[in-house]
Amino acid sequence: MAGDIVRDGATGQAIVAATGTPVDTILEALQAGDTRDDVLRAHPGLLPEDIEAALRFARVAVQRGGARTPQMPRNGVMTAREPAPAYAPPRASAAPPLPDVHGALQSAERERDRSAYRLDLIDSIRDGLAQGAAGDVVPHDELFARLRARFA
């Protein structure tokens, strides 16, 4: 039953019927900047239709002031189904969508980490060359000869 939102009779919490994922968990993740793909990865079994239903449920709850229509108990769980309004495409005057700040931040952090690694690598090579020029290193062949003599 993809896209069905019900209320758990024990807690009154709105959940996705197929997975039991609380609607507020989905909404909090999206509000925190997670993409829909992030939410799907974090909650196995959740479908894109379930996320859409959670968003529609929240919108209807706000429009109705949180009103719900209880149904008869089914298997000991009181449910309340909120009909989802029909989809209406955004109007031309709607504000442009916000940029994916979360994804851009992750991309920038990865690039920063790669740059830091490259700088560290360059510094290590410079240190090694300086030690070699100063005579503070042991040639490869000599090092292995010492190791063989010690552990043989």
mmCIF file with all atom_site columns, C-alpha atoms in Angstrom:
data_model
loop_
_atom_site.group_PDB
_atom_site.id
_atom_site.type_symbol
_atom_site.label_atom_id
_atom_site.label_alt_id
_atom_site.label_comp_id
_atom_site.label_asym_id
_atom_site.label_entity_id
_atom_site.label_seq_id
_atom_site.pdbx_PDB_ins_code
_atom_site.Cartn_x
_atom_site.Cartn_y
_atom_site.Cartn_z
_atom_site.occupancy
_atom_site.B_iso_or_equiv
_atom_site.pdbx_formal_charge
_atom_site.auth_seq_id
_atom_site.auth_comp_id
_atom_site.auth_asym_id
_atom_site.auth_atom_id
_atom_site.pdbx_PDB_model_num
ATOM 1   C CA . MET A 1 1   ? 0.000   0.000   0.000   1.00 0.00 ? 1   MET A CA 1
ATOM 2   C CA . ALA A 1 2   ? 2.528   2.577   -1.181  1.00 0.00 ? 2   ALA A CA 1
ATOM 3   C CA . GLY A 1 3   ? 1.516   6.100   -0.344  1.00 0.00 ? 3   GLY A CA 1
ATOM 4   C CA . ASP A 1 4   ? -0.901  5.253   2.506   1.00 0.00 ? 4   ASP A CA 1
ATOM 5   C CA . ILE A 1 5   ? -0.503  7.247   5.689   1.00 0.00 ? 5   ILE A CA 1
ATOM 6   C CA . VAL A 1 6   ? -2.252  5.941   8.811   1.00 0.00 ? 6   VAL A CA 1
ATOM 7   C CA . ARG A 1 7   ? -2.236  6.832   12.482  1.00 0.00 ? 7   ARG A CA 1
ATOM 8   C CA . ASP A 1 8   ? -0.997  4.284   14.962  1.00 0.00 ? 8   ASP A CA 1
ATOM 9   C CA . GLY A 1 9   ? -3.805  3.728   17.476  1.00 0.00 ? 9   GLY A CA 1
ATOM 10  C CA . ALA A 1 10  ? -1.372  3.210   20.341  1.00 0.00 ? 10  ALA A CA 1
ATOM 11  C CA . THR A 1 11  ? 0.612   6.413   19.840  1.00 0.00 ? 11  THR A CA 1
ATOM 12  C CA . GLY A 1 12  ? -1.591  8.482   17.531  1.00 0.00 ? 12  GLY A CA 1
ATOM 13  C CA . GLN A 1 13  ? 1.479   9.091   15.427  1.00 0.00 ? 13  GLN A CA 1
ATOM 14  C CA . ALA A 1 14  ? 1.090   9.364   11.647  1.00 0.00 ? 14  ALA A CA 1
ATOM 15  C CA . ILE A 1 15  ? 3.077   6.579   9.960   1.00 0.00 ? 15  ILE A CA 1
ATOM 16  C CA . VAL A 1 16  ? 3.635   5.171   6.487   1.00 0.00 ? 16  VAL A CA 1
ATOM 17  C CA . ALA A 1 17  ? 1.351   2.134   6.406   1.00 0.00 ? 17  ALA A CA 1
ATOM 18  C CA . ALA A 1 18  ? 3.722   -0.135  4.470   1.00 0.00 ? 18  ALA A CA 1
ATOM 19  C CA . THR A 1 19  ? 6.826   0.431   6.627   1.00 0.00 ? 19  THR A CA 1
ATOM 20  C CA . GLY A 1 20  ? 5.693   2.008   9.898   1.00 0.00 ? 20  GLY A CA 1
ATOM 21  C CA . THR A 1 21  ? 8.071   4.917   9.303   1.00 0.00 ? 21  THR A CA 1
ATOM 22  C CA . PRO A 1 22  ? 6.789   7.965   11.198  1.00 0.00 ? 22  PRO A CA 1
ATOM 23  C CA . VAL A 1 23  ? 5.776   10.869  8.959   1.00 0.00 ? 23  VAL A CA 1
ATOM 24  C CA . ASP A 1 24  ? 7.532   13.330  11.261  1.00 0.00 ? 24  ASP A CA 1
ATOM 25  C CA . THR A 1 25  ? 10.806  11.413  10.800  1.00 0.00 ? 25  THR A CA 1
ATOM 26  C CA . ILE A 1 26  ? 10.533  11.891  7.035   1.00 0.00 ? 26  ILE A CA 1
ATOM 27  C CA . LEU A 1 27  ? 9.616   15.563  7.396   1.00 0.00 ? 27  LEU A CA 1
ATOM 28  C CA . GLU A 1 28  ? 12.446  16.260  9.864   1.00 0.00 ? 28  GLU A CA 1
ATOM 29  C CA . ALA A 1 29  ? 14.993  14.649  7.527   1.00 0.00 ? 29  ALA A CA 1
ATOM 30  C CA . LEU A 1 30  ? 13.803  16.728  4.583   1.00 0.00 ? 30  LEU A CA 1
ATOM 31  C CA . GLN A 1 31  ? 13.742  19.880  6.719   1.00 0.00 ? 31  GLN A CA 1
ATOM 32  C CA . ALA A 1 32  ? 17.322  19.165  7.855   1.00 0.00 ? 32  ALA A CA 1
ATOM 33  C CA . GLY A 1 33  ? 18.439  19.216  4.224   1.00 0.00 ? 33  GLY A CA 1
ATOM 34  C CA . ASP A 1 34  ? 18.425  15.532  3.339   1.00 0.00 ? 34  ASP A CA 1
ATOM 35  C CA . THR A 1 35  ? 17.394  14.798  -0.230  1.00 0.00 ? 35  THR A CA 1
ATOM 36  C CA . ARG A 1 36  ? 14.598  12.385  -1.005  1.00 0.00 ? 36  ARG A CA 1
ATOM 37  C CA . ASP A 1 37  ? 17.244  9.855   -2.072  1.00 0.00 ? 37  ASP A CA 1
ATOM 38  C CA . ASP A 1 38  ? 18.937  10.261  1.333   1.00 0.00 ? 38  ASP A CA 1
ATOM 39  C CA . VAL A 1 39  ? 15.619  9.519   3.066   1.00 0.00 ? 39  VAL A CA 1
ATOM 40  C CA . LEU A 1 40  ? 15.027  6.454   0.871   1.00 0.00 ? 40  LEU A CA 1
ATOM 41  C CA . ARG A 1 41  ? 18.521  5.119   1.667   1.00 0.00 ? 41  ARG A CA 1
ATOM 42  C CA . ALA A 1 42  ? 18.058  5.754   5.403   1.00 0.00 ? 42  ALA A CA 1
ATOM 43  C CA . HIS A 1 43  ? 14.702  3.940   5.510   1.00 0.00 ? 43  HIS A CA 1
ATOM 44  C CA . PRO A 1 44  ? 14.790  0.694   3.487   1.00 0.00 ? 44  PRO A CA 1
ATOM 45  C CA . GLY A 1 45  ? 11.401  -0.274  2.118   1.00 0.00 ? 45  GLY A CA 1
ATOM 46  C CA . LEU A 1 46  ? 10.250  3.326   1.838   1.00 0.00 ? 46  LEU A CA 1
ATOM 47  C CA . LEU A 1 47  ? 9.161   4.299   -1.671  1.00 0.00 ? 47  LEU A CA 1
ATOM 48  C CA . PRO A 1 48  ? 9.157   7.709   -3.381  1.00 0.00 ? 48  PRO A CA 1
ATOM 49  C CA . GLU A 1 49  ? 5.335   7.570   -3.268  1.00 0.00 ? 49  GLU A CA 1
ATOM 50  C CA . ASP A 1 50  ? 5.535   7.258   0.529   1.00 0.00 ? 50  ASP A CA 1
ATOM 51  C CA . ILE A 1 51  ? 7.550   10.480  0.771   1.00 0.00 ? 51  ILE A CA 1
ATOM 52  C CA . GLU A 1 52  ? 5.042   12.255  -1.460  1.00 0.00 ? 52  GLU A CA 1
ATOM 53  C CA . ALA A 1 53  ? 2.188   10.939  0.705   1.00 0.00 ? 53  ALA A CA 1
ATOM 54  C CA . ALA A 1 54  ? 3.938   12.169  3.868   1.00 0.00 ? 54  ALA A CA 1
ATOM 55  C CA . LEU A 1 55  ? 4.282   15.645  2.362   1.00 0.00 ? 55  LEU A CA 1
ATOM 56  C CA . ARG A 1 56  ? 0.632   15.659  1.249   1.00 0.00 ? 56  ARG A CA 1
ATOM 57  C CA . PHE A 1 57  ? -0.438  14.426  4.698   1.00 0.00 ? 57  PHE A CA 1
ATOM 58  C CA . ALA A 1 58  ? 1.464   17.256  6.375   1.00 0.00 ? 58  ALA A CA 1
ATOM 59  C CA . ARG A 1 59  ? -0.035  19.829  4.025   1.00 0.00 ? 59  ARG A CA 1
ATOM 60  C CA . VAL A 1 60  ? -3.590  18.552  4.622   1.00 0.00 ? 60  VAL A CA 1
ATOM 61  C CA . ALA A 1 61  ? -2.995  18.468  8.395   1.00 0.00 ? 61  ALA A CA 1
ATOM 62  C CA . VAL A 1 62  ? -1.867  22.095  8.333   1.00 0.00 ? 62  VAL A CA 1
ATOM 63  C CA . GLN A 1 63  ? -4.785  23.124  6.144   1.00 0.00 ? 63  GLN A CA 1
ATOM 64  C CA . ARG A 1 64  ? -7.257  21.390  8.474   1.00 0.00 ? 64  ARG A CA 1
ATOM 65  C CA . GLY A 1 65  ? -5.553  22.440  11.650  1.00 0.00 ? 65  GLY A CA 1
ATOM 66  C CA . GLY A 1 66  ? -4.511  18.858  12.420  1.00 0.00 ? 66  GLY A CA 1
ATOM 67  C CA . ALA A 1 67  ? -8.019  17.393  12.072  1.00 0.00 ? 67  ALA A CA 1
ATOM 68  C CA . ARG A 1 68  ? -8.264  13.721  11.205  1.00 0.00 ? 68  ARG A CA 1
ATOM 69  C CA . THR A 1 69  ? -10.981 11.270  10.367  1.00 0.00 ? 69  THR A CA 1
ATOM 70  C CA . PRO A 1 70  ? -10.802 8.189   12.624  1.00 0.00 ? 70  PRO A CA 1
ATOM 71  C CA . GLN A 1 71  ? -11.850 4.827   11.259  1.00 0.00 ? 71  GLN A CA 1
ATOM 72  C CA . MET A 1 72  ? -12.968 1.687   13.016  1.00 0.00 ? 72  MET A CA 1
ATOM 73  C CA . PRO A 1 73  ? -10.169 -0.243  14.739  1.00 0.00 ? 73  PRO A CA 1
ATOM 74  C CA . ARG A 1 74  ? -8.484  -2.739  12.486  1.00 0.00 ? 74  ARG A CA 1
ATOM 75  C CA . ASN A 1 75  ? -6.399  -5.435  14.180  1.00 0.00 ? 75  ASN A CA 1
ATOM 76  C CA . GLY A 1 76  ? -6.334  -3.379  17.372  1.00 0.00 ? 76  GLY A CA 1
ATOM 77  C CA . VAL A 1 77  ? -4.895  -0.286  15.662  1.00 0.00 ? 77  VAL A CA 1
ATOM 78  C CA . MET A 1 78  ? -7.024  2.824   15.265  1.00 0.00 ? 78  MET A CA 1
ATOM 79  C CA . THR A 1 79  ? -6.230  4.410   11.921  1.00 0.00 ? 79  THR A CA 1
ATOM 80  C CA . ALA A 1 80  ? -7.014  7.716   10.336  1.00 0.00 ? 80  ALA A CA 1
ATOM 81  C CA . ARG A 1 81  ? -6.658  8.145   6.601   1.00 0.00 ? 81  ARG A CA 1
ATOM 82  C CA . GLU A 1 82  ? -6.159  11.601  5.230   1.00 0.00 ? 82  GLU A CA 1
ATOM 83  C CA . PRO A 1 83  ? -7.181  11.947  1.595   1.00 0.00 ? 83  PRO A CA 1
ATOM 84  C CA . ALA A 1 84  ? -4.379  13.449  -0.420  1.00 0.00 ? 84  ALA A CA 1
ATOM 85  C CA . PRO A 1 85  ? -5.341  16.469  -2.470  1.00 0.00 ? 85  PRO A CA 1
ATOM 86  C CA . ALA A 1 86  ? -4.942  16.252  -6.225  1.00 0.00 ? 86  ALA A CA 1
ATOM 87  C CA . TYR A 1 87  ? -1.597  17.379  -7.540  1.00 0.00 ? 87  TYR A CA 1
ATOM 88  C CA . ALA A 1 88  ? -1.562  20.858  -9.015  1.00 0.00 ? 88  ALA A CA 1
ATOM 89  C CA . PRO A 1 89  ? 1.499   22.013  -10.935 1.00 0.00 ? 89  PRO A CA 1
ATOM 90  C CA . PRO A 1 90  ? 3.233   25.046  -9.464  1.00 0.00 ? 90  PRO A CA 1
ATOM 91  C CA . ARG A 1 91  ? 2.079   28.422  -10.748 1.00 0.00 ? 91  ARG A CA 1
ATOM 92  C CA . ALA A 1 92  ? 4.340   30.482  -12.958 1.00 0.00 ? 92  ALA A CA 1
ATOM 93  C CA . SER A 1 93  ? 4.626   33.085  -10.200 1.00 0.00 ? 93  SER A CA 1
ATOM 94  C CA . ALA A 1 94  ? 6.005   30.549  -7.738  1.00 0.00 ? 94  ALA A CA 1
ATOM 95  C CA . ALA A 1 95  ? 9.419   31.257  -6.291  1.00 0.00 ? 95  ALA A CA 1
ATOM 96  C CA . PRO A 1 96  ? 12.300  29.382  -7.906  1.00 0.00 ? 96  PRO A CA 1
ATOM 97  C CA . PRO A 1 97  ? 13.344  26.205  -6.086  1.00 0.00 ? 97  PRO A CA 1
ATOM 98  C CA . LEU A 1 98  ? 16.062  26.522  -3.486  1.00 0.00 ? 98  LEU A CA 1
ATOM 99  C CA . PRO A 1 99  ? 19.486  25.202  -4.459  1.00 0.00 ? 99  PRO A CA 1
ATOM 100 C CA . ASP A 1 100 ? 20.582  21.836  -3.081  1.00 0.00 ? 100 ASP A CA 1
ATOM 101 C CA . VAL A 1 101 ? 22.733  23.324  -0.313  1.00 0.00 ? 101 VAL A CA 1
ATOM 102 C CA . HIS A 1 102 ? 23.191  19.966  1.438   1.00 0.00 ? 102 HIS A CA 1
ATOM 103 C CA . GLY A 1 103 ? 24.609  18.313  -1.693  1.00 0.00 ? 103 GLY A CA 1
ATOM 104 C CA . ALA A 1 104 ? 26.802  21.318  -2.493  1.00 0.00 ? 104 ALA A CA 1
ATOM 105 C CA . LEU A 1 105 ? 28.179  21.294  1.051   1.00 0.00 ? 105 LEU A CA 1
ATOM 106 C CA . GLN A 1 106 ? 29.020  17.585  0.863   1.00 0.00 ? 106 GLN A CA 1
ATOM 107 C CA . SER A 1 107 ? 30.732  18.113  -2.495  1.00 0.00 ? 107 SER A CA 1
ATOM 108 C CA . ALA A 1 108 ? 32.769  21.024  -1.116  1.00 0.00 ? 108 ALA A CA 1
ATOM 109 C CA . GLU A 1 109 ? 33.794  18.966  1.939   1.00 0.00 ? 109 GLU A CA 1
ATOM 110 C CA . ARG A 1 110 ? 34.968  16.094  -0.288  1.00 0.00 ? 110 ARG A CA 1
ATOM 111 C CA . GLU A 1 111 ? 37.003  18.509  -2.420  1.00 0.00 ? 111 GLU A CA 1
ATOM 112 C CA . ARG A 1 112 ? 38.510  20.058  0.733   1.00 0.00 ? 112 ARG A CA 1
ATOM 113 C CA . ASP A 1 113 ? 39.527  16.587  1.971   1.00 0.00 ? 113 ASP A CA 1
ATOM 114 C CA . ARG A 1 114 ? 41.104  15.714  -1.391  1.00 0.00 ? 114 ARG A CA 1
ATOM 115 C CA . SER A 1 115 ? 43.012  19.009  -1.432  1.00 0.00 ? 115 SER A CA 1
ATOM 116 C CA . ALA A 1 116 ? 44.238  18.498  2.138   1.00 0.00 ? 116 ALA A CA 1
ATOM 117 C CA . TYR A 1 117 ? 45.452  14.996  1.215   1.00 0.00 ? 117 TYR A CA 1
ATOM 118 C CA . ARG A 1 118 ? 47.314  16.321  -1.835  1.00 0.00 ? 118 ARG A CA 1
ATOM 119 C CA . LEU A 1 119 ? 48.982  19.076  0.207   1.00 0.00 ? 119 LEU A CA 1
ATOM 120 C CA . ASP A 1 120 ? 50.002  16.568  2.876   1.00 0.00 ? 120 ASP A CA 1
ATOM 121 C CA . LEU A 1 121 ? 51.436  14.288  0.197   1.00 0.00 ? 121 LEU A CA 1
ATOM 122 C CA . ILE A 1 122 ? 53.441  17.148  -1.352  1.00 0.00 ? 122 ILE A CA 1
ATOM 123 C CA . ASP A 1 123 ? 54.785  18.149  2.089   1.00 0.00 ? 123 ASP A CA 1
ATOM 124 C CA . SER A 1 124 ? 55.817  14.538  2.791   1.00 0.00 ? 124 SER A CA 1
ATOM 125 C CA . ILE A 1 125 ? 57.669  14.286  -0.519  1.00 0.00 ? 125 ILE A CA 1
ATOM 126 C CA . ARG A 1 126 ? 59.463  17.601  0.141   1.00 0.00 ? 126 ARG A CA 1
ATOM 127 C CA . ASP A 1 127 ? 60.436  16.396  3.647   1.00 0.00 ? 127 ASP A CA 1
ATOM 128 C CA . GLY A 1 128 ? 61.762  13.128  2.211   1.00 0.00 ? 128 GLY A CA 1
ATOM 129 C CA . LEU A 1 129 ? 63.807  14.922  -0.458  1.00 0.00 ? 129 LEU A CA 1
ATOM 130 C CA . ALA A 1 130 ? 65.226  17.313  2.151   1.00 0.00 ? 130 ALA A CA 1
ATOM 131 C CA . GLN A 1 131 ? 66.189  14.386  4.417   1.00 0.00 ? 131 GLN A CA 1
ATOM 132 C CA . GLY A 1 132 ? 67.847  12.658  1.459   1.00 0.00 ? 132 GLY A CA 1
ATOM 133 C CA . ALA A 1 133 ? 69.811  15.783  0.570   1.00 0.00 ? 133 ALA A CA 1
ATOM 134 C CA . ALA A 1 134 ? 70.917  16.133  4.209   1.00 0.00 ? 134 ALA A CA 1
ATOM 135 C CA . GLY A 1 135 ? 72.028  12.490  4.349   1.00 0.00 ? 135 GLY A CA 1
ATOM 136 C CA . ASP A 1 136 ? 69.416  11.572  6.982   1.00 0.00 ? 136 ASP A CA 1
ATOM 137 C CA . VAL A 1 137 ? 68.134  8.539   5.066   1.00 0.00 ? 137 VAL A CA 1
ATOM 138 C CA . VAL A 1 138 ? 69.271  4.944   4.602   1.00 0.00 ? 138 VAL A CA 1
ATOM 139 C CA . PRO A 1 139 ? 69.461  3.674   0.997   1.00 0.00 ? 139 PRO A CA 1
ATOM 140 C CA . HIS A 1 140 ? 66.951  0.949   0.103   1.00 0.00 ? 140 HIS A CA 1
ATOM 141 C CA . ASP A 1 141 ? 69.520  -1.819  -0.431  1.00 0.00 ? 141 ASP A CA 1
ATOM 142 C CA . GLU A 1 142 ? 71.290  -1.040  2.815   1.00 0.00 ? 142 GLU A CA 1
ATOM 143 C CA . LEU A 1 143 ? 68.025  -1.056  4.788   1.00 0.00 ? 143 LEU A CA 1
ATOM 144 C CA . PHE A 1 144 ? 67.047  -4.503  3.482   1.00 0.00 ? 144 PHE A CA 1
ATOM 145 C CA . ALA A 1 145 ? 70.543  -5.849  4.187   1.00 0.00 ? 145 ALA A CA 1
ATOM 146 C CA . ARG A 1 146 ? 70.217  -4.667  7.806   1.00 0.00 ? 146 ARG A CA 1
ATOM 147 C CA . LEU A 1 147 ? 66.765  -6.256  8.133   1.00 0.00 ? 147 LEU A CA 1
ATOM 148 C CA . ARG A 1 148 ? 67.955  -9.576  6.695   1.00 0.00 ? 148 ARG A CA 1
ATOM 149 C CA . ALA A 1 149 ? 70.936  -9.637  9.054   1.00 0.00 ? 149 ALA A CA 1
ATOM 150 C CA . ARG A 1 150 ? 68.785  -8.843  12.035  1.00 0.00 ? 150 ARG A CA 1
ATOM 151 C CA . PHE A 1 151 ? 65.941  -11.306 11.359  1.00 0.00 ? 151 PHE A CA 1
ATOM 152 C CA . ALA A 1 152 ? 67.820  -14.097 9.636   1.00 0.00 ? 152 ALA A CA 1
#
